[in-house]
Amino acid sequence: ALELISEIDPYHPCFMLNYGIDGMRKYYKGCDILFPDCYPQYFEDSSTGSPRWKSSDYAKAASALRPFWLMPQISQFPELSRDGKLRGIAPTYYDQRSQIFQALIHNAKGISNYTYFDSQRFSDAILGPPEIGKILLKCTPYFLENSVPNGVKVVTLPHLPQFQAGLKIHQGKLCLLAVNTSLQNVRVEFALRNRFTGKLYL
C-alpha cells in the first residue's frame, strides 16, 4: 500500500497506527510516520491498566524507527477493568499532560488525541487539551527539536527509575522537560550536560 500511494502521490505521508511495540518493529517499513497509541487505561481508584510510564516505552521504540506522532488517551477506556471490579475514567489533566510530555521528551513530532469527539463527555478531557495546546504552541520550536542524547541526568528521592527527563536546545536556549510518572511527591536533582547562565523560566 505504501509503495502504491507513494507512486500515485509522493507527497502523501502514510501513518501507521499500531497495537504495540512489537507491531511497530514488525511493520514500520510500511509507513512514513508511526503513530503509537499507548493507552494507560485509568481507573477510579487511581490505578492504571499499564504503568504511567508506558508512553515513554512506546515513544522510545517509535523514535528509533521512524518519525512519530503520539495518540494519547484522552477519553474513558475501557469502561471496566478486565475483572470487572474497577470503573474506567477519563485521564485527568495531569495524566493527559504526562502522556504528551513523555512523548515530547522522546522526540514526538505531533499529537492527535484519541477519540477527542468522545472525550467531550468528561470535564477533564474538555478542559485539558486546549490548555495543554497553549503550552505546545508557545513552546513549539523547542519541542520540535530532538532531545540532546544524555542531555540531562536526574537523581530522585525517593528513587524513581521511571522518572522521565529530556533537554532540548533551540537557538542556544535550553528547555528542560521533566515528568514524574508516579503519584508520589519526589525531590529531583537535575544535572545538565550543557552549561548555562541567566534566568530559568517555569
mmCIF file of C-alpha atoms in Angstrom:
data_model
loop_
_atom_site.group_PDB
_atom_site.id
_atom_site.type_symbol
_atom_site.label_atom_id
_atom_site.label_comp_id
_atom_site.label_asym_id
_atom_site.label_seq_id
_atom_site.Cartn_x
_atom_site.Cartn_y
_atom_site.Cartn_z
ATOM 1 C CA ALA A 1 0.000 0.000 0.000
ATOM 2 C CA LEU A 2 2.839 2.408 0.843
ATOM 3 C CA GLU A 3 4.521 1.757 -2.499
ATOM 4 C CA LEU A 4 1.282 2.339 -4.409
ATOM 5 C CA ILE A 5 0.421 5.542 -2.551
ATOM 6 C CA SER A 6 3.980 6.828 -2.968
ATOM 7 C CA GLU A 7 3.782 6.173 -6.711
ATOM 8 C CA ILE A 8 0.452 7.987 -7.063
ATOM 9 C CA ASP A 9 1.290 10.871 -4.721
ATOM 10 C CA PRO A 10 4.880 11.021 -3.443
ATOM 11 C CA TYR A 11 3.939 13.882 -1.101
ATOM 12 C CA HIS A 12 1.189 11.928 0.678
ATOM 13 C CA PRO A 13 2.558 10.731 4.060
ATOM 14 C CA CYS A 14 1.414 7.346 5.318
ATOM 15 C CA PHE A 15 0.743 6.994 9.028
ATOM 16 C CA MET A 16 0.596 3.667 10.809
ATOM 17 C CA LEU A 17 -1.495 3.248 13.927
ATOM 18 C CA ASN A 18 -0.293 0.181 15.784
ATOM 19 C CA TYR A 19 -1.135 -2.145 18.597
ATOM 20 C CA GLY A 20 2.175 -2.104 20.402
ATOM 21 C CA ILE A 21 5.955 -2.065 20.335
ATOM 22 C CA ASP A 22 6.184 -5.435 18.594
ATOM 23 C CA GLY A 23 3.808 -4.176 15.906
ATOM 24 C CA MET A 24 5.917 -1.093 15.281
ATOM 25 C CA ARG A 25 9.088 -3.140 14.957
ATOM 26 C CA LYS A 26 7.439 -5.612 12.615
ATOM 27 C CA TYR A 27 5.614 -3.218 10.267
ATOM 28 C CA TYR A 28 7.369 0.163 10.422
ATOM 29 C CA LYS A 29 8.719 -0.144 6.864
ATOM 30 C CA GLY A 30 5.125 0.147 5.654
ATOM 31 C CA CYS A 31 4.800 3.771 6.738
ATOM 32 C CA ASP A 32 6.457 7.162 6.735
ATOM 33 C CA ILE A 33 5.293 8.145 10.226
ATOM 34 C CA LEU A 34 4.499 5.901 13.187
ATOM 35 C CA PHE A 35 1.512 6.665 15.367
ATOM 36 C CA PRO A 36 1.903 4.848 18.708
ATOM 37 C CA ASP A 37 -1.320 4.520 20.640
ATOM 38 C CA CYS A 38 -0.361 3.519 24.165
ATOM 39 C CA TYR A 39 -3.467 3.820 26.310
ATOM 40 C CA PRO A 40 -2.581 3.556 30.020
ATOM 41 C CA GLN A 41 -6.260 2.913 30.928
ATOM 42 C CA TYR A 42 -7.173 4.935 34.001
ATOM 43 C CA PHE A 43 -9.440 3.660 36.785
ATOM 44 C CA GLU A 44 -11.400 5.333 39.558
ATOM 45 C CA ASP A 45 -9.017 4.153 42.306
ATOM 46 C CA SER A 46 -6.100 5.983 40.555
ATOM 47 C CA SER A 47 -4.646 2.731 39.251
ATOM 48 C CA THR A 48 -3.896 2.143 35.565
ATOM 49 C CA GLY A 49 -4.021 -0.863 33.254
ATOM 50 C CA SER A 50 -0.452 -0.155 32.086
ATOM 51 C CA PRO A 51 2.189 1.758 34.046
ATOM 52 C CA ARG A 52 2.002 5.530 33.711
ATOM 53 C CA TRP A 53 5.471 5.491 32.134
ATOM 54 C CA LYS A 54 4.426 3.125 29.321
ATOM 55 C CA SER A 55 4.000 6.089 26.949
ATOM 56 C CA SER A 56 7.768 6.608 27.189
ATOM 57 C CA ASP A 57 8.443 2.999 26.196
ATOM 58 C CA TYR A 58 6.222 3.380 23.141
ATOM 59 C CA ALA A 59 7.826 6.714 22.261
ATOM 60 C CA LYS A 60 11.388 5.400 22.557
ATOM 61 C CA ALA A 61 10.584 2.359 20.406
ATOM 62 C CA ALA A 62 8.883 4.504 17.749
ATOM 63 C CA SER A 63 11.546 7.212 17.549
ATOM 64 C CA ALA A 64 14.230 4.576 16.938
ATOM 65 C CA LEU A 65 12.387 3.503 13.768
ATOM 66 C CA ARG A 66 10.581 6.446 12.185
ATOM 67 C CA PRO A 67 9.410 9.981 12.899
ATOM 68 C CA PHE A 68 6.342 9.585 15.084
ATOM 69 C CA TRP A 69 3.241 11.272 16.427
ATOM 70 C CA LEU A 70 1.640 10.157 19.687
ATOM 71 C CA MET A 71 -2.029 9.337 20.010
ATOM 72 C CA PRO A 72 -2.569 9.894 23.755
ATOM 73 C CA GLN A 73 -5.595 8.516 25.551
ATOM 74 C CA ILE A 74 -7.923 11.430 26.271
ATOM 75 C CA SER A 75 -11.229 9.601 26.706
ATOM 76 C CA GLN A 76 -12.570 6.893 29.017
ATOM 77 C CA PHE A 77 -11.223 3.474 28.005
ATOM 78 C CA PRO A 78 -12.066 0.816 28.999
ATOM 79 C CA GLU A 79 -15.388 1.180 30.803
ATOM 80 C CA LEU A 80 -14.474 -1.609 33.247
ATOM 81 C CA SER A 81 -11.261 -3.370 34.229
ATOM 82 C CA ARG A 82 -10.775 -6.905 32.923
ATOM 83 C CA ASP A 83 -12.015 -8.420 36.176
ATOM 84 C CA GLY A 84 -15.000 -6.059 36.134
ATOM 85 C CA LYS A 85 -14.190 -4.624 39.564
ATOM 86 C CA LEU A 86 -12.985 -1.145 38.603
ATOM 87 C CA ARG A 87 -14.728 1.530 36.572
ATOM 88 C CA GLY A 88 -12.671 3.248 33.910
ATOM 89 C CA ILE A 89 -12.410 7.037 33.910
ATOM 90 C CA ALA A 90 -11.040 9.628 31.520
ATOM 91 C CA PRO A 91 -7.476 10.743 32.324
ATOM 92 C CA THR A 92 -7.110 13.850 34.435
ATOM 93 C CA TYR A 93 -5.461 16.979 33.066
ATOM 94 C CA TYR A 94 -2.210 15.845 34.704
ATOM 95 C CA ASP A 95 -2.446 12.377 33.164
ATOM 96 C CA GLN A 96 -3.090 13.891 29.734
ATOM 97 C CA ARG A 97 -0.119 16.197 30.115
ATOM 98 C CA SER A 98 2.056 13.329 31.351
ATOM 99 C CA GLN A 99 1.397 11.227 28.245
ATOM 100 C CA ILE A 100 2.116 14.107 25.884
ATOM 101 C CA PHE A 101 5.268 15.364 27.576
ATOM 102 C CA GLN A 102 6.705 11.859 27.849
ATOM 103 C CA ALA A 103 6.362 11.614 24.078
ATOM 104 C CA LEU A 104 7.956 15.045 23.550
ATOM 105 C CA ILE A 105 10.933 14.063 25.696
ATOM 106 C CA HIS A 106 11.449 11.139 23.327
ATOM 107 C CA ASN A 107 11.100 13.249 20.172
ATOM 108 C CA ALA A 108 7.456 13.061 19.130
ATOM 109 C CA LYS A 109 6.752 15.467 16.261
ATOM 110 C CA GLY A 110 2.975 15.610 16.611
ATOM 111 C CA ILE A 111 -0.025 14.817 18.820
ATOM 112 C CA SER A 112 -3.501 13.591 17.897
ATOM 113 C CA ASN A 113 -5.873 12.879 20.772
ATOM 114 C CA TYR A 114 -7.641 9.511 20.832
ATOM 115 C CA THR A 115 -11.421 9.807 20.324
ATOM 116 C CA TYR A 116 -11.380 13.501 21.111
ATOM 117 C CA PHE A 117 -15.019 13.743 19.970
ATOM 118 C CA ASP A 118 -15.988 11.214 22.654
ATOM 119 C CA SER A 119 -13.854 12.942 25.256
ATOM 120 C CA GLN A 120 -16.256 15.874 25.339
ATOM 121 C CA ARG A 121 -18.373 13.903 27.819
ATOM 122 C CA PHE A 122 -15.733 14.381 30.544
ATOM 123 C CA SER A 123 -14.825 17.665 32.227
ATOM 124 C CA ASP A 124 -11.069 16.991 32.433
ATOM 125 C CA ALA A 125 -11.000 15.987 28.791
ATOM 126 C CA ILE A 126 -12.943 19.095 27.778
ATOM 127 C CA LEU A 127 -10.619 21.458 29.646
ATOM 128 C CA GLY A 128 -7.293 19.643 29.336
ATOM 129 C CA PRO A 129 -6.443 19.572 25.606
ATOM 130 C CA PRO A 130 -6.984 23.304 24.959
ATOM 131 C CA GLU A 131 -4.849 24.247 27.964
ATOM 132 C CA ILE A 132 -2.102 21.792 27.046
ATOM 133 C CA GLY A 133 -2.372 23.050 23.478
ATOM 134 C CA LYS A 134 -1.499 26.569 24.631
ATOM 135 C CA ILE A 135 1.754 25.258 26.101
ATOM 136 C CA LEU A 136 2.529 23.262 22.961
ATOM 137 C CA LEU A 137 2.001 26.276 20.711
ATOM 138 C CA LYS A 138 4.104 28.618 22.855
ATOM 139 C CA CYS A 139 6.999 26.156 23.022
ATOM 140 C CA THR A 140 6.748 24.519 19.581
ATOM 141 C CA PRO A 141 10.275 25.496 18.417
ATOM 142 C CA TYR A 142 11.758 23.719 21.446
ATOM 143 C CA PHE A 143 9.504 20.687 21.236
ATOM 144 C CA LEU A 144 10.298 20.083 17.568
ATOM 145 C CA GLU A 145 13.990 19.797 18.386
ATOM 146 C CA ASN A 146 15.306 16.349 19.228
ATOM 147 C CA SER A 147 16.338 15.914 22.831
ATOM 148 C CA VAL A 148 20.091 16.083 23.428
ATOM 149 C CA PRO A 149 21.340 12.485 23.882
ATOM 150 C CA ASN A 150 22.112 12.031 27.579
ATOM 151 C CA GLY A 151 21.489 15.756 27.922
ATOM 152 C CA VAL A 152 20.184 15.553 31.484
ATOM 153 C CA LYS A 153 20.737 13.213 34.387
ATOM 154 C CA VAL A 154 18.377 13.020 37.344
ATOM 155 C CA VAL A 155 18.645 11.826 40.909
ATOM 156 C CA THR A 156 15.277 11.325 42.595
ATOM 157 C CA LEU A 157 14.345 10.937 46.235
ATOM 158 C CA PRO A 158 12.687 8.504 46.652
ATOM 159 C CA HIS A 159 14.384 6.546 43.854
ATOM 160 C CA LEU A 160 12.035 6.509 40.850
ATOM 161 C CA PRO A 161 13.742 4.804 37.894
ATOM 162 C CA GLN A 162 10.902 5.727 35.521
ATOM 163 C CA PHE A 163 11.125 9.486 36.094
ATOM 164 C CA GLN A 164 11.403 10.993 32.584
ATOM 165 C CA ALA A 165 13.550 13.975 31.635
ATOM 166 C CA GLY A 166 14.969 15.482 28.469
ATOM 167 C CA LEU A 167 16.915 18.545 27.342
ATOM 168 C CA LYS A 168 16.080 20.414 24.140
ATOM 169 C CA ILE A 169 18.038 23.312 22.674
ATOM 170 C CA HIS A 170 16.696 25.873 20.219
ATOM 171 C CA GLN A 171 18.825 28.789 19.021
ATOM 172 C CA GLY A 172 21.091 28.450 22.017
ATOM 173 C CA LYS A 173 18.288 28.436 24.576
ATOM 174 C CA LEU A 174 17.691 25.411 26.766
ATOM 175 C CA CYS A 175 14.379 23.724 27.544
ATOM 176 C CA LEU A 176 14.246 21.110 30.292
ATOM 177 C CA LEU A 177 11.288 18.710 30.203
ATOM 178 C CA ALA A 178 10.529 16.501 33.194
ATOM 179 C CA VAL A 179 7.677 14.133 34.019
ATOM 180 C CA ASN A 180 7.037 12.384 37.303
ATOM 181 C CA THR A 181 5.314 9.192 36.165
ATOM 182 C CA SER A 182 4.429 8.146 39.704
ATOM 183 C CA LEU A 183 1.804 9.515 42.083
ATOM 184 C CA GLN A 184 4.449 10.161 44.763
ATOM 185 C CA ASN A 185 5.890 13.518 45.672
ATOM 186 C CA VAL A 186 9.522 13.472 44.645
ATOM 187 C CA ARG A 187 12.613 15.623 45.080
ATOM 188 C CA VAL A 188 14.711 15.768 41.918
ATOM 189 C CA GLU A 189 18.233 16.985 41.228
ATOM 190 C CA PHE A 190 18.980 17.732 37.572
ATOM 191 C CA ALA A 191 22.468 17.740 36.064
ATOM 192 C CA LEU A 192 22.514 19.271 32.575
ATOM 193 C CA ARG A 193 25.111 18.294 30.025
ATOM 194 C CA ASN A 194 25.211 21.865 28.702
ATOM 195 C CA ARG A 195 26.343 24.688 30.957
ATOM 196 C CA PHE A 196 24.151 27.744 31.032
ATOM 197 C CA THR A 197 23.884 31.158 32.646
ATOM 198 C CA GLY A 198 20.989 33.518 33.014
ATOM 199 C CA LYS A 199 17.405 33.027 34.105
ATOM 200 C CA LEU A 200 15.286 29.927 34.402
ATOM 201 C CA TYR A 201 11.622 30.268 33.454
ATOM 202 C CA LEU A 202 8.970 27.802 34.628
#
